mmCIF file of C-alpha atoms and ligand atoms in Angstrom:
data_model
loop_
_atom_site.group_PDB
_atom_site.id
_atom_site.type_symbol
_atom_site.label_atom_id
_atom_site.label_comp_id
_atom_site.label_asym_id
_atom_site.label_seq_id
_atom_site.Cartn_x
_atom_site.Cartn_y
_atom_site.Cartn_z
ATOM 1 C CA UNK A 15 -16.387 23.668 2.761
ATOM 2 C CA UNK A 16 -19.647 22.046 3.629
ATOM 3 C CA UNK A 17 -20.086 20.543 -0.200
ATOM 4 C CA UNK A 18 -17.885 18.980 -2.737
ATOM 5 C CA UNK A 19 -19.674 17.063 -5.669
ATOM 6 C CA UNK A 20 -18.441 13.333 -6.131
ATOM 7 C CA UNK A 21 -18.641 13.678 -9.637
ATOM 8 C CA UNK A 22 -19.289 16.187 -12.314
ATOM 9 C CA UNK A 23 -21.404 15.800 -15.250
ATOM 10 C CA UNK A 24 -19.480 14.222 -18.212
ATOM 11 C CA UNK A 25 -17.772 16.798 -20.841
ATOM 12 C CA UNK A 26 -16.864 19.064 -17.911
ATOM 13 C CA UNK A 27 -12.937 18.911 -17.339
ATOM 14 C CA UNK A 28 -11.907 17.391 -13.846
ATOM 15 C CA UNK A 29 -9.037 18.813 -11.775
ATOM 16 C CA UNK A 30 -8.200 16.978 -9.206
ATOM 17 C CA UNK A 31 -6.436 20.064 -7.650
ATOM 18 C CA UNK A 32 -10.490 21.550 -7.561
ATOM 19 C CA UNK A 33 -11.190 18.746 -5.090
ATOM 20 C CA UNK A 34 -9.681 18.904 -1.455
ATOM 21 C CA UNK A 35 -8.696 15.033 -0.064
ATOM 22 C CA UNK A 36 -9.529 15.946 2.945
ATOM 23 C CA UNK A 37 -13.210 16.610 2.752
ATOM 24 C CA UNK A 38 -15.324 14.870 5.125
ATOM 25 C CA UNK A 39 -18.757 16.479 4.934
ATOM 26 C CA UNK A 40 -18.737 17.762 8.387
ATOM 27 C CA UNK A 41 -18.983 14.153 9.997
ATOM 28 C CA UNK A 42 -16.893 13.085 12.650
ATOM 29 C CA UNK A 43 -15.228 9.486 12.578
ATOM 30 C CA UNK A 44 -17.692 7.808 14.720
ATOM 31 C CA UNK A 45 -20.359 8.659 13.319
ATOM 32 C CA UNK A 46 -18.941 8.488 9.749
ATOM 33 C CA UNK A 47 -18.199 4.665 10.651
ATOM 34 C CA UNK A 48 -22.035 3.892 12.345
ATOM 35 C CA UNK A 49 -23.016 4.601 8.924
ATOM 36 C CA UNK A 50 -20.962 2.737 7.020
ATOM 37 C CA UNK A 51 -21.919 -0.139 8.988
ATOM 38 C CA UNK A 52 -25.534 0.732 8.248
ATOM 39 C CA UNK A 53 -24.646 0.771 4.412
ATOM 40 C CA UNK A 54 -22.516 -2.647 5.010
ATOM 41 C CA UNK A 55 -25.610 -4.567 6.524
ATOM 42 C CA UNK A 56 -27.955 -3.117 3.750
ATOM 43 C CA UNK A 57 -24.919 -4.528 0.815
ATOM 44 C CA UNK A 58 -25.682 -7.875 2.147
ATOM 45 C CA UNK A 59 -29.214 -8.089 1.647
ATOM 46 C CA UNK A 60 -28.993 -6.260 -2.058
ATOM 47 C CA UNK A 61 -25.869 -8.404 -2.771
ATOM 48 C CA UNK A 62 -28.203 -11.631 -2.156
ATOM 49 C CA UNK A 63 -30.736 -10.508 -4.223
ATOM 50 C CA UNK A 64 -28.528 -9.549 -7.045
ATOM 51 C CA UNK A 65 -27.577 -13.149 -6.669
ATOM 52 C CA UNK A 66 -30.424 -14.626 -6.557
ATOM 53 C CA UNK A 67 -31.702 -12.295 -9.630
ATOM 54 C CA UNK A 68 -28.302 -13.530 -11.402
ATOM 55 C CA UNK A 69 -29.364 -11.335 -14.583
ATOM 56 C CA UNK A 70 -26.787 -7.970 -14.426
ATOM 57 C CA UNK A 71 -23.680 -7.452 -12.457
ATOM 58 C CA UNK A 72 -22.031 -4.817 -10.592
ATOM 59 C CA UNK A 73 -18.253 -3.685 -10.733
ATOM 60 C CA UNK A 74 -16.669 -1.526 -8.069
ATOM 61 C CA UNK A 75 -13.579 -0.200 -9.944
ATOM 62 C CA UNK A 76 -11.010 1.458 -7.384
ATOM 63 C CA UNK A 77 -8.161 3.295 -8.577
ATOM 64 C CA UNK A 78 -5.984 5.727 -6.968
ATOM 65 C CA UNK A 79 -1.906 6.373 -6.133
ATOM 66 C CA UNK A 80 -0.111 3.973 -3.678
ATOM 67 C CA UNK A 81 -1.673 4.360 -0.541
ATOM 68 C CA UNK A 82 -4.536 5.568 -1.438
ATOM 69 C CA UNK A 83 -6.707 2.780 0.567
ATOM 70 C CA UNK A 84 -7.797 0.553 -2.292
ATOM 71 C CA UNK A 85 -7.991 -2.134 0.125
ATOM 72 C CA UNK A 86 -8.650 -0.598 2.984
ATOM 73 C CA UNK A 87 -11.964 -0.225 0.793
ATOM 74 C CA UNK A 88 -12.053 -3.849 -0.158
ATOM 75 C CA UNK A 89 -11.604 -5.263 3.654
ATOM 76 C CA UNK A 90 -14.616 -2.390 4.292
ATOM 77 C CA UNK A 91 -16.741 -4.227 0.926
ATOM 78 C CA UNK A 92 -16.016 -7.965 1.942
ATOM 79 C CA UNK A 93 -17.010 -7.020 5.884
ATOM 80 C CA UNK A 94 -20.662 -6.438 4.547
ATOM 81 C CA UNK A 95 -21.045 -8.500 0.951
ATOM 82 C CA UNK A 96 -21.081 -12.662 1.360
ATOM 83 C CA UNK A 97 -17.630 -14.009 -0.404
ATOM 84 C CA UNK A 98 -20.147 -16.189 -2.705
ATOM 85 C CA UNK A 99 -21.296 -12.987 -4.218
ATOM 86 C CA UNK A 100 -18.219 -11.199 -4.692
ATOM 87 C CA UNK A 101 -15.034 -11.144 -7.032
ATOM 88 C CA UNK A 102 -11.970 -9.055 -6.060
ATOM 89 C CA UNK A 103 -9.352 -8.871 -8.697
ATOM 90 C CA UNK A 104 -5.971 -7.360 -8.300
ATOM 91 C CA UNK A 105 -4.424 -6.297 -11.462
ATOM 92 C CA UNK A 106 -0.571 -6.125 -11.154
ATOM 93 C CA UNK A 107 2.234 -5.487 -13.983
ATOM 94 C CA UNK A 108 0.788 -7.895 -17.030
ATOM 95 C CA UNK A 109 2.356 -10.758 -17.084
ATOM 96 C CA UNK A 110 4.343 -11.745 -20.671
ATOM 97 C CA UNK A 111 1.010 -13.901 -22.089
ATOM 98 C CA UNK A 112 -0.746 -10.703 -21.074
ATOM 99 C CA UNK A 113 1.222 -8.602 -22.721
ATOM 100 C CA UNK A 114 0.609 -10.593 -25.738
ATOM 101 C CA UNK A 115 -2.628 -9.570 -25.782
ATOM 102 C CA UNK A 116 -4.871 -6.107 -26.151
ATOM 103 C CA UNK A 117 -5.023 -4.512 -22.795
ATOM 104 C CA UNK A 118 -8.153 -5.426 -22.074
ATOM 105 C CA UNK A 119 -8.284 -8.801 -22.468
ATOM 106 C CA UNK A 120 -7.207 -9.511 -19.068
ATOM 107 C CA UNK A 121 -9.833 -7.046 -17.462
ATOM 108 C CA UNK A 122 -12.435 -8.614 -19.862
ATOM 109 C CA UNK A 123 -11.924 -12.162 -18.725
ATOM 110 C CA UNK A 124 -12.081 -10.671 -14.820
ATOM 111 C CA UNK A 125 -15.615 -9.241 -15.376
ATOM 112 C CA UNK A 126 -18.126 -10.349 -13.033
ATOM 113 C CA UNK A 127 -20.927 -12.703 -14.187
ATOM 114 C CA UNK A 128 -24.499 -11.698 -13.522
ATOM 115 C CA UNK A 129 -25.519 -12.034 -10.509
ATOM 116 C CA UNK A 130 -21.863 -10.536 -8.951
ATOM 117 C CA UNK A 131 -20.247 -7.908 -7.445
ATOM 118 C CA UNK A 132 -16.918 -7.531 -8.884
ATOM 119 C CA UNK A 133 -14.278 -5.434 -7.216
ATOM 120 C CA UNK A 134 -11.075 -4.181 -8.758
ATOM 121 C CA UNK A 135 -8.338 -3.561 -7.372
ATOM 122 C CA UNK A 136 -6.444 -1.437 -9.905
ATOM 123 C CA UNK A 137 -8.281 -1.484 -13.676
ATOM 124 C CA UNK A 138 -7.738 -0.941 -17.598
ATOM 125 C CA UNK A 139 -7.017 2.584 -16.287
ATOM 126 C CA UNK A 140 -3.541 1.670 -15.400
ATOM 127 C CA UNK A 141 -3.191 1.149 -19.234
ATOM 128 C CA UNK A 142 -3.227 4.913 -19.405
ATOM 129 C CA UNK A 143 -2.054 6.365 -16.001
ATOM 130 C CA UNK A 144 1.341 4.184 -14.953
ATOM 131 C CA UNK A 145 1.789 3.232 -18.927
ATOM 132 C CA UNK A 146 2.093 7.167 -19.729
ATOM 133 C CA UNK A 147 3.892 7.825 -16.408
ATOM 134 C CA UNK A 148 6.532 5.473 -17.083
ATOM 135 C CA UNK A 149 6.503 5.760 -20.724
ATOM 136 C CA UNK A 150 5.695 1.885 -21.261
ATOM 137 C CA UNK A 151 4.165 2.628 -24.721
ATOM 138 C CA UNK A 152 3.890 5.659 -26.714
ATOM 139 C CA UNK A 153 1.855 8.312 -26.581
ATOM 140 C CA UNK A 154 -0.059 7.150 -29.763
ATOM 141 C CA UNK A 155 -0.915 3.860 -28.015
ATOM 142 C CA UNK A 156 -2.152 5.370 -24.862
ATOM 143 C CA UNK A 157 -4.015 7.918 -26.179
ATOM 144 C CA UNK A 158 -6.401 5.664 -28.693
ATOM 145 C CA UNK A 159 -6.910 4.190 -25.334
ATOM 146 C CA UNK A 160 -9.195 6.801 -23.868
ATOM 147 C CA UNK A 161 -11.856 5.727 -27.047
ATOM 148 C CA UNK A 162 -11.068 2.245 -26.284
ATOM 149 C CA UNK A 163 -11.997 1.816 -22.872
ATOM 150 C CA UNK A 164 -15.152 4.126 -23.405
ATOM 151 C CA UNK A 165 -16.109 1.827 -26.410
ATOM 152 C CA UNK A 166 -15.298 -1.277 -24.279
ATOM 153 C CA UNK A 167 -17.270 -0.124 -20.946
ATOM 154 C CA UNK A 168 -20.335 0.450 -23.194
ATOM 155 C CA UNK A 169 -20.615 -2.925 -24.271
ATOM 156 C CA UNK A 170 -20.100 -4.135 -20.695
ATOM 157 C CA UNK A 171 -22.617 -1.444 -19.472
ATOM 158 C CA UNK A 172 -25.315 -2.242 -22.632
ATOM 159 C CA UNK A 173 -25.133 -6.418 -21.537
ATOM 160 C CA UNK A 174 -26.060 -5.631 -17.784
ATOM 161 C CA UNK A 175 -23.246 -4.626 -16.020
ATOM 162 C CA UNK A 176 -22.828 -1.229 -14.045
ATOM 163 C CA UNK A 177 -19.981 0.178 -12.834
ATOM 164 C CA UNK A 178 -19.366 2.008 -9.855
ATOM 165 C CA UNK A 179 -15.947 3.799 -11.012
ATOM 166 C CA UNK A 180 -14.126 5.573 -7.456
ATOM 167 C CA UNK A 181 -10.677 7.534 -7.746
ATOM 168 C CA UNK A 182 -9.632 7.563 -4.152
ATOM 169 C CA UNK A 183 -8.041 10.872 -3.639
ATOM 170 C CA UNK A 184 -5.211 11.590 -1.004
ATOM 171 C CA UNK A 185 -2.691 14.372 -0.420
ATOM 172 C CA UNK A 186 0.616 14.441 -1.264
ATOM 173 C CA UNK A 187 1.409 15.149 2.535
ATOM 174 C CA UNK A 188 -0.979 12.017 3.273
ATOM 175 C CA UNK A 189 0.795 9.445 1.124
ATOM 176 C CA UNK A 190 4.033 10.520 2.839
ATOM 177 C CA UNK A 191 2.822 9.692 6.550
ATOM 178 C CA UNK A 192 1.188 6.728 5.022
ATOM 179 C CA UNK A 193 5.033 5.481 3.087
ATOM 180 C CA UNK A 194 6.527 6.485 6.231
ATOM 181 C CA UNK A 195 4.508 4.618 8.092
ATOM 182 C CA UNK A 196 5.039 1.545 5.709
ATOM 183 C CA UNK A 197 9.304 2.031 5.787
ATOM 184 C CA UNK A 198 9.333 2.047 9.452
ATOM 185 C CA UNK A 199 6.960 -0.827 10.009
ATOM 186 C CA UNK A 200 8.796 -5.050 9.362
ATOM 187 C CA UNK A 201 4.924 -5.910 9.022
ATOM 188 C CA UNK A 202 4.164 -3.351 6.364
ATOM 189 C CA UNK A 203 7.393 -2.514 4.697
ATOM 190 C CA UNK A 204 7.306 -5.384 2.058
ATOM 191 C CA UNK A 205 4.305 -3.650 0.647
ATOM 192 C CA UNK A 206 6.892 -1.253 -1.018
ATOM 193 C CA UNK A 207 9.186 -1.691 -3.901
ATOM 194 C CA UNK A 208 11.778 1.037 -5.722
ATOM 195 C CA UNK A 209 9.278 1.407 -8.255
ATOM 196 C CA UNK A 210 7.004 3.116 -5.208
ATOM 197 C CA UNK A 211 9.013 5.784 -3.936
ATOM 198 C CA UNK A 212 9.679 6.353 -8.037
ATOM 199 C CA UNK A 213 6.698 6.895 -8.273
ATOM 200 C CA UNK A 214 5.930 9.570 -5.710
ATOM 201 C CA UNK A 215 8.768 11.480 -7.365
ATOM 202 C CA UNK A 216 6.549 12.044 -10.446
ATOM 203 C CA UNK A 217 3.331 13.141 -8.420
ATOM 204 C CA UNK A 218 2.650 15.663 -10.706
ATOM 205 C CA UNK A 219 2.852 13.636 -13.986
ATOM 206 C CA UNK A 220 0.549 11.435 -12.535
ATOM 207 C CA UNK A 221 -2.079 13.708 -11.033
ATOM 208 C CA UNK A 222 -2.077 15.218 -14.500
ATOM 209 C CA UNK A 223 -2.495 11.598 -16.208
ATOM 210 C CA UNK A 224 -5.591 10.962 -13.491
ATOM 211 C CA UNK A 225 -6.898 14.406 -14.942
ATOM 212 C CA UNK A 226 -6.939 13.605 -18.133
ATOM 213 C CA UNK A 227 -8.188 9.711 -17.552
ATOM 214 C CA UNK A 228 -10.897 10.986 -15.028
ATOM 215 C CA UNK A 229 -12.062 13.587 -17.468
ATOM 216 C CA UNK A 230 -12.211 11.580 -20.736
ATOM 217 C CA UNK A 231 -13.967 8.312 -19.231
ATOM 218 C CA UNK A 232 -16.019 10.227 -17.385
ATOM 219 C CA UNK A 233 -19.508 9.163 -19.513
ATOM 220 C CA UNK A 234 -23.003 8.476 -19.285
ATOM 221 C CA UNK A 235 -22.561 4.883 -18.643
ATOM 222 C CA UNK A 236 -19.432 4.566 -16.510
ATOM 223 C CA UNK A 237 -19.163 7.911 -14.431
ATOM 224 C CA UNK A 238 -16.294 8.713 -12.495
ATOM 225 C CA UNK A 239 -16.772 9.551 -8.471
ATOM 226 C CA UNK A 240 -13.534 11.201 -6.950
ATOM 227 C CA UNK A 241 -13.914 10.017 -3.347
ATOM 228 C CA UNK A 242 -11.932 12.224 -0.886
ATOM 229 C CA UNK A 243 -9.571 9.746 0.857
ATOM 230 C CA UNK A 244 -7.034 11.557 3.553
ATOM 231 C CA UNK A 245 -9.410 10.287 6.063
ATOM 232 C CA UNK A 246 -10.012 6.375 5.897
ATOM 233 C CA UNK A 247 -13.088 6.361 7.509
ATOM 234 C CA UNK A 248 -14.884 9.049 5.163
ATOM 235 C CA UNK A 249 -13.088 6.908 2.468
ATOM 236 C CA UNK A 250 -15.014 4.100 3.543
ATOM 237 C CA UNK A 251 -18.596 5.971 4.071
ATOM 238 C CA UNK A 252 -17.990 7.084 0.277
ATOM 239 C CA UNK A 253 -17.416 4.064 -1.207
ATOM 240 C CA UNK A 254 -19.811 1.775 0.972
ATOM 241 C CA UNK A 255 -22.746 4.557 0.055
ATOM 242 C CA UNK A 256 -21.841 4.533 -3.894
ATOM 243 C CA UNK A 257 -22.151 0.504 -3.680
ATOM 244 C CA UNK A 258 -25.172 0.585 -1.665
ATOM 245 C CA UNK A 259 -27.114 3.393 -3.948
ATOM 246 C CA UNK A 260 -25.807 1.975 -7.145
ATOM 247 C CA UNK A 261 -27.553 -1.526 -5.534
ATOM 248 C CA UNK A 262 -31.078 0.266 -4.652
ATOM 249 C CA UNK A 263 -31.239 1.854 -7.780
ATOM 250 C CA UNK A 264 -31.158 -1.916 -9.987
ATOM 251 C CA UNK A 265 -33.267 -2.894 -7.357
ATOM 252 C CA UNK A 266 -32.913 -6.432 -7.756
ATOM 253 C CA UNK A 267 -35.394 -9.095 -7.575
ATOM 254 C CA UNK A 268 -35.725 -12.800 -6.514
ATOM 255 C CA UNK A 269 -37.425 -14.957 -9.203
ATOM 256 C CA UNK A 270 -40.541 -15.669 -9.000
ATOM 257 C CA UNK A 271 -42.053 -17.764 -5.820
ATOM 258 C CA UNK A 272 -43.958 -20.929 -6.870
ATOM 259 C CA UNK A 273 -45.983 -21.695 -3.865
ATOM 260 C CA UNK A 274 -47.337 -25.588 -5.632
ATOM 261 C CA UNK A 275 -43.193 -26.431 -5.329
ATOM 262 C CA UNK A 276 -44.261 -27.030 -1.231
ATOM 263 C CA UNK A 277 -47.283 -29.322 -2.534
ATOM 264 C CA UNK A 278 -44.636 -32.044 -4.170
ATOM 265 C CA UNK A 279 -41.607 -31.772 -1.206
ATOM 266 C CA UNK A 280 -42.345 -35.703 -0.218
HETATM 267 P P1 ADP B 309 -0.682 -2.608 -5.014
HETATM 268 O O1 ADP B 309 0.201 -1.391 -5.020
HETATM 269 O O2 ADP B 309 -1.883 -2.455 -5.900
HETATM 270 O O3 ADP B 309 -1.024 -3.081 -3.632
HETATM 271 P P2 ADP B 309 1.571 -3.896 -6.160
HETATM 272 O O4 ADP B 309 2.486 -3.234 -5.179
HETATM 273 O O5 ADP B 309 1.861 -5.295 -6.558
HETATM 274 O O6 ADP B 309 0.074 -3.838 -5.649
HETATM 275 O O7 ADP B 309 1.486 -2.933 -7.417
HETATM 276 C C1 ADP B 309 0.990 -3.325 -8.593
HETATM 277 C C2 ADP B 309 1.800 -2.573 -9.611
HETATM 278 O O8 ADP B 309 1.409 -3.012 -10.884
HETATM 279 C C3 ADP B 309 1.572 -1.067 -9.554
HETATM 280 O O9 ADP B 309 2.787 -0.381 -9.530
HETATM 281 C C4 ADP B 309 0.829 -0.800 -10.840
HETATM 282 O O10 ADP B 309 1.064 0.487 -11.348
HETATM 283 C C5 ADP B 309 1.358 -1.904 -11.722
HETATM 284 N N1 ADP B 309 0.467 -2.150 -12.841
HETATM 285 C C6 ADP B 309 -0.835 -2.474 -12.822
HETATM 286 N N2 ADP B 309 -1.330 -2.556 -14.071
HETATM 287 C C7 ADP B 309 -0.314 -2.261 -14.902
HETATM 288 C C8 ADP B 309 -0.204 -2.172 -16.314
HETATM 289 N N3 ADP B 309 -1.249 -2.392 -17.113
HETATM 290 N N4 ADP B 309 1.006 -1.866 -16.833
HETATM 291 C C9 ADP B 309 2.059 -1.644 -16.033
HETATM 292 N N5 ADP B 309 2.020 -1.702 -14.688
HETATM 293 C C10 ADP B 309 0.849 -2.011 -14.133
#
């Protein structure tokens, strides 16, 4: 396959069994990672001016199963962006004070300010993948979700922020190298809990819960980009070229140069 769309125009159902994980374009791994650097040293420059601009915001939201590279894709972002203009947030189990709020409060209060890039590192999403997975609320809770978060990333979008939304999509015969890989290796095996390998036992309730998340958030003003992801360093191309794009496009600017502030340095 020489093509596969990143995303699909919103309305259209998404399957994630329509998109293979393993699509790389054609590229080979060396070449795939001279252009990522490319992108990276370009993210610097655009991440400066959006800081300097400090009027809209960018958010980088990465979901996808354990495994999946989320920050393998951060330590690729942070390589290229300055720290001073970048937020990455983690979003674990809420904790009980987050709990006793809405679900997004917590992702609300993580929003970058203008002038950022924020990454996340899991989102609001898990508040209707994992949640329905492991039946932490009921299905009438999750499901007024879907109107929620689209209601919720329009007033984020309308007030200057854009998001760069990436489902990172592996294989079910990738994640397994990638957990074996993790159980045989004392440096990597803490990374993995019981709740994990649970987990990979319901693969197919959660691919179906991604469909369903991917295909009703998939709007206007938040798209959805499924980013093949068996192959870390087409992963990384992906993602770096979605940040650097969605960057061009705002085209940010420095304020305005007063040449008569020279005229009073004493
Ligand atoms: P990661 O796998 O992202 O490196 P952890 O191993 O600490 O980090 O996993 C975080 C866990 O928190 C995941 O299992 C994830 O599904 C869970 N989690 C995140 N958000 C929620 C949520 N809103 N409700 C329940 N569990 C959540």
């Amino acid at each position: 396959m020489s093509h596969q769309p990143l995303r699909l125009p919103p309305g259209r159902d998404i399957r994630l069994s329509d998109f293979d994980p393993g699509f790389h374009g054609g590229l080979d791994r060396a070449d795939a990672e001279q252009e990522t650097r490319h992108h990276c040293d370009a993210l610097d420059e655009l991440a400066y001016r959006l800081y300097a601009e400090a009027k809209r915001a960018v958010v980088v939201v990465l979901q996808g199963i354990d495994t999946s590279g989320k920050d393998g894709a951060i330590r690729m972002l942070a390589s290229g962006i300055s720290p001073q203009c970048l937020d990455v947030r983690s979003f674990k189990a809420p904790s009980a004070v987050e709990l006793a709020h809405d679900f997004l409060w917590r992702i609300h209060a993580a929003v970058p300010a203008h002038g950022r890039i924020g990454v996340f590192n899991r989102s609001h999403y898990e508040d209707v993948i994992v949640v329905r997975v492991r039946k932490l609320a009921p299905p009438h809770v999750w499901k007024a979700r879907y109107d929620q978060i689209n209601a919720f990333e329009k007033l984020l979008a309308d007030g200057g922020l854009t998001f760069v939304k990436c489902f990172l999509h592996i294989s079910r015969k990738e994640q397994r190298e990638r957990l074996e890989d993790r159980l045989r290796d004392p440096r990597k095996q803490w990374k993995l809990g019981p709740d994990d390998l649970a987990d990979r036992e319901r693969w197919d309730d959660f691919q179906a819960a991604y469909d369903d998340a991917l295909t009703k958030c998939n709007t206007e003003h938040a798209p959805w980009h499924i980013v093949p992801a068996d192959r870390k360093w087409y992963r990384n191309l992906v993602v770096a070229r979605l940040v650097r794009e969605t960057l061009e496009r705002l085209d940010p600017r420095f304020p305005p140069f007063d040449s008569t502030l020279l005229t009073r340095l004493t």
